[in-house]
Amino acid sequence: MSTEIICGRHPVFEAITAGQRSFKKILIARKYEGDIVDQIIDLARKKNIPVQFEDSKKLIGYSSNHQGVVAFVSPKEYWQFDRLVKLTEKKENSVVCILDEIEDPQNLGSILRSAVCFSVDAVLIQSRMSAGISTGTAKASAGAIEHIPIVKVVNIVQAIESLKKIGFWIYGADMQGEVIFKKEIKGKIAVVIGSEGSGLRHLTKEKVDFLVKIPIDKKISSLNAAMSASIIFYEINRQKMLDISVKKDIIKQ
């Protein structure tokens, strides 16, 4: 079985609590501080995961920002597209994020964390020209990577067309679009976030149903991909919660 390394307190804590990975062992710096490390040690012992205490200098060999914790685990598995279809086919307000050539692991990690925070069901990436699951991605997500499916596909455009066939509306983030706060967003939603430098590719943009933008001060040309994704996720979640609240009020009446 191949092994992946996770470094940092929160990424390791989230991985052990999520229970999706097999742990080979956990290394802990001898001189550590923090309740979360105590929790990691306690959980590891309850799950019979070997814990070794090492000098901090040894852990630097795995990461310069290890925070006193390094874990050796089974790799996080990518989902197949068919599994995503099964997850969302009976859920009327599913939300999926599609990343169109996001290449920076830090951006991917930040997007994954925002996706989990705002109840996105899955994140879809392309098998080429895209960042994937890595130690850097896990660290940037502060462990959120453990709580959301990541779907890998060969062709983003084909994935968009397939999602449309099962009832998804596709929204692309683009500065030429309509202000998202003025747009009513309902039903099954897929949000497409373009690359850090050039945004949505031309063919991808042609396939979306709506283009939406975040209004910003003219002093700045654009937000980065991770920040844009976070704001869009928030707005979709806000409208979804508002719609649920309205439906409950109607039922009460």
XYZ file of C-alpha atoms in Angstrom:
253
model
C 0.000 0.000 0.000
C 1.359 3.426 -0.952
C 1.833 5.977 1.801
C 1.164 9.708 1.937
C 2.582 12.134 4.488
C 0.385 14.686 6.256
C 2.089 17.417 8.257
C 0.591 19.868 10.725
C -1.713 19.648 13.722
C -5.051 20.433 12.096
C -4.515 18.343 8.929
C -3.561 15.299 11.017
C -6.369 15.873 13.518
C -8.965 16.162 10.752
C -7.638 13.058 9.017
C -7.820 10.956 12.156
C -11.311 12.187 13.113
C -12.694 11.796 9.571
C -11.763 8.122 9.649
C -11.347 7.839 5.882
C -7.666 6.890 5.864
C -5.536 4.114 7.301
C -2.708 5.355 9.538
C 0.688 3.646 9.543
C 2.167 5.815 12.312
C 2.277 9.336 13.738
C 5.448 11.179 14.685
C 5.208 13.759 17.484
C 7.929 16.232 18.470
C 9.177 15.491 21.986
C 8.753 19.099 23.084
C 5.283 19.959 21.880
C 2.593 22.327 23.140
C -1.143 22.505 22.542
C -4.297 20.662 23.477
C -4.868 19.546 19.890
C -1.667 17.474 19.983
C -2.862 15.803 23.179
C -6.126 15.013 21.368
C -4.222 13.511 18.425
C -2.202 11.293 20.762
C -5.330 10.224 22.638
C -7.245 9.399 19.444
C -4.276 7.535 17.995
C -3.996 5.329 21.061
C -7.733 4.606 21.014
C -7.441 3.559 17.365
C -4.233 1.565 17.968
C -2.171 3.838 15.727
C 1.551 3.757 16.618
C 2.843 7.061 18.025
C 6.560 7.844 18.059
C 8.160 10.811 19.808
C 11.071 12.307 17.866
C 13.339 15.352 17.961
C 11.812 18.293 16.141
C 14.840 18.453 13.825
C 13.958 15.032 12.423
C 10.445 16.176 11.560
C 11.854 19.084 9.548
C 12.964 16.468 7.035
C 9.295 15.954 6.188
C 8.182 19.581 6.374
C 9.635 22.870 7.574
C 6.186 23.709 8.971
C 5.307 20.406 10.608
C 4.000 21.995 13.848
C 5.327 19.020 15.757
C 3.094 16.436 14.025
C 3.725 14.198 11.010
C 1.473 11.304 10.002
C 2.003 8.477 7.511
C -1.347 7.555 5.985
C -3.001 5.859 3.025
C -3.618 8.249 0.094
C -6.936 10.050 -0.190
C -8.787 8.512 -3.106
C -10.316 10.465 -5.968
C -13.958 9.804 -6.745
C -15.140 8.641 -10.149
C -17.697 10.879 -11.879
C -20.386 8.180 -11.670
C -20.114 8.251 -7.885
C -20.741 12.009 -7.910
C -23.870 11.449 -10.011
C -25.200 8.960 -7.434
C -24.448 11.408 -4.605
C -26.351 14.280 -6.197
C -29.111 12.688 -8.295
C -31.707 12.670 -5.501
C -30.613 15.908 -3.826
C -32.554 18.852 -5.238
C -30.176 21.566 -3.989
C -26.779 19.970 -4.605
C -23.804 22.275 -5.045
C -20.676 21.198 -6.913
C -17.538 23.220 -7.598
C -15.683 22.693 -10.886
C -12.100 23.946 -11.078
C -10.979 24.841 -14.584
C -7.179 24.385 -14.432
C -6.435 25.619 -10.919
C -2.728 24.783 -10.723
C -1.670 26.164 -7.324
C -1.973 23.614 -4.463
C -2.410 26.495 -2.007
C -5.396 27.800 -3.944
C -6.864 24.316 -4.231
C -6.479 23.782 -0.486
C -8.138 27.111 0.313
C -11.009 26.354 -2.068
C -11.527 22.950 -0.458
C -11.735 24.543 2.987
C -14.290 27.120 1.807
C -16.254 24.376 0.051
C -16.555 22.407 3.281
C -17.457 25.530 5.276
C -20.319 26.384 2.905
C -21.730 22.876 2.363
C -20.484 22.225 -1.176
C -21.032 18.537 -1.977
C -17.906 17.884 -4.050
C -15.053 19.544 -5.921
C -14.290 18.437 -9.461
C -10.852 18.825 -11.061
C -9.313 17.910 -14.404
C -6.664 15.190 -14.561
C -4.189 17.454 -16.388
C -3.147 21.085 -15.907
C -4.582 21.056 -12.395
C -3.324 20.821 -8.840
C -4.322 17.602 -7.121
C -4.228 15.934 -3.743
C -0.862 16.541 -2.113
C 0.766 17.356 1.209
C 0.647 21.049 0.278
C -3.047 20.875 -0.591
C -3.889 19.105 2.672
C -1.913 21.675 4.674
C -3.506 24.640 2.894
C -6.964 23.214 3.508
C -6.154 22.892 7.252
C -7.567 19.383 7.141
C -10.791 20.190 5.260
C -9.624 17.935 2.414
C -10.654 14.985 4.602
C -14.319 16.040 4.579
C -15.135 16.524 0.900
C -15.051 14.286 -2.188
C -12.610 15.289 -4.929
C -13.665 14.065 -8.355
C -11.097 13.770 -11.134
C -12.207 13.826 -14.777
C -10.391 13.798 -18.101
C -12.482 16.550 -19.685
C -14.144 19.441 -17.824
C -16.423 20.356 -20.723
C -17.812 16.825 -20.977
C -18.363 16.817 -17.209
C -20.339 20.062 -17.492
C -22.504 18.604 -20.245
C -23.137 15.472 -18.156
C -24.134 17.542 -15.125
C -26.595 19.514 -17.245
C -28.266 16.274 -18.277
C -29.027 15.427 -14.650
C -30.518 18.823 -13.861
C -27.610 21.050 -12.884
C -27.444 24.758 -13.717
C -23.883 25.808 -14.484
C -22.567 29.152 -13.197
C -19.176 30.439 -14.331
C -17.210 33.024 -12.375
C -16.250 35.782 -14.810
C -15.856 39.569 -14.582
C -18.158 39.979 -17.609
C -21.020 38.285 -15.797
C -24.012 39.487 -13.818
C -23.476 40.579 -10.211
C -24.013 37.415 -8.195
C -25.849 39.208 -5.357
C -28.556 40.223 -7.855
C -28.942 36.715 -9.259
C -31.510 34.268 -7.894
C -29.759 30.930 -7.507
C -31.872 27.809 -7.013
C -31.832 24.095 -7.706
C -28.798 21.984 -8.471
C -25.805 24.265 -8.946
C -22.327 23.761 -10.372
C -19.921 26.670 -9.999
C -16.967 26.849 -12.378
C -13.865 28.704 -11.159
C -11.213 29.521 -13.741
C -7.441 29.432 -13.516
C -5.431 31.890 -11.445
C -4.063 33.762 -14.440
C -6.553 33.633 -17.308
C -9.866 32.678 -15.722
C -12.320 30.437 -17.562
C -11.157 28.932 -20.818
C -13.129 29.987 -23.903
C -14.720 26.569 -24.481
C -15.662 26.251 -20.821
C -17.261 29.693 -20.846
C -19.371 28.710 -23.850
C -20.825 25.756 -21.951
C -21.991 27.535 -18.772
C -25.599 28.685 -18.383
C -24.806 31.918 -16.535
C -21.780 34.086 -15.898
C -21.606 35.762 -12.488
C -19.187 38.238 -10.980
C -18.329 39.716 -7.598
C -18.419 43.516 -7.586
C -15.094 44.930 -6.370
C -13.413 48.323 -6.100
C -11.948 49.467 -9.429
C -8.547 49.951 -7.809
C -8.156 46.150 -7.960
C -8.559 44.225 -11.217
C -9.742 40.936 -9.698
C -9.837 38.627 -6.701
C -7.786 35.461 -6.700
C -9.494 32.159 -7.428
C -9.732 31.004 -3.814
C -11.231 34.271 -2.567
C -13.732 34.367 -5.425
C -14.797 30.790 -4.780
C -15.326 31.484 -1.079
C -17.585 34.486 -1.705
C -19.610 32.641 -4.355
C -20.043 29.609 -2.091
C -21.222 31.893 0.694
C -23.809 33.590 -1.513
C -25.178 30.292 -2.809
C -25.402 28.938 0.729
C -27.026 32.172 1.975
C -29.723 32.003 -0.692
C -30.273 28.303 -0.049
C -30.729 28.877 3.696
C -33.023 31.830 3.021
C -35.157 29.705 0.704
C -35.428 26.973 3.358
C -36.461 29.571 5.922
C -39.180 30.958 3.631
C -40.544 27.459 2.959
C -40.748 26.782 6.700
C -42.662 30.041 7.253
C -45.137 29.097 4.514
C -45.714 25.679 6.098
C -46.336 27.275 9.490
C -48.942 29.585 7.973
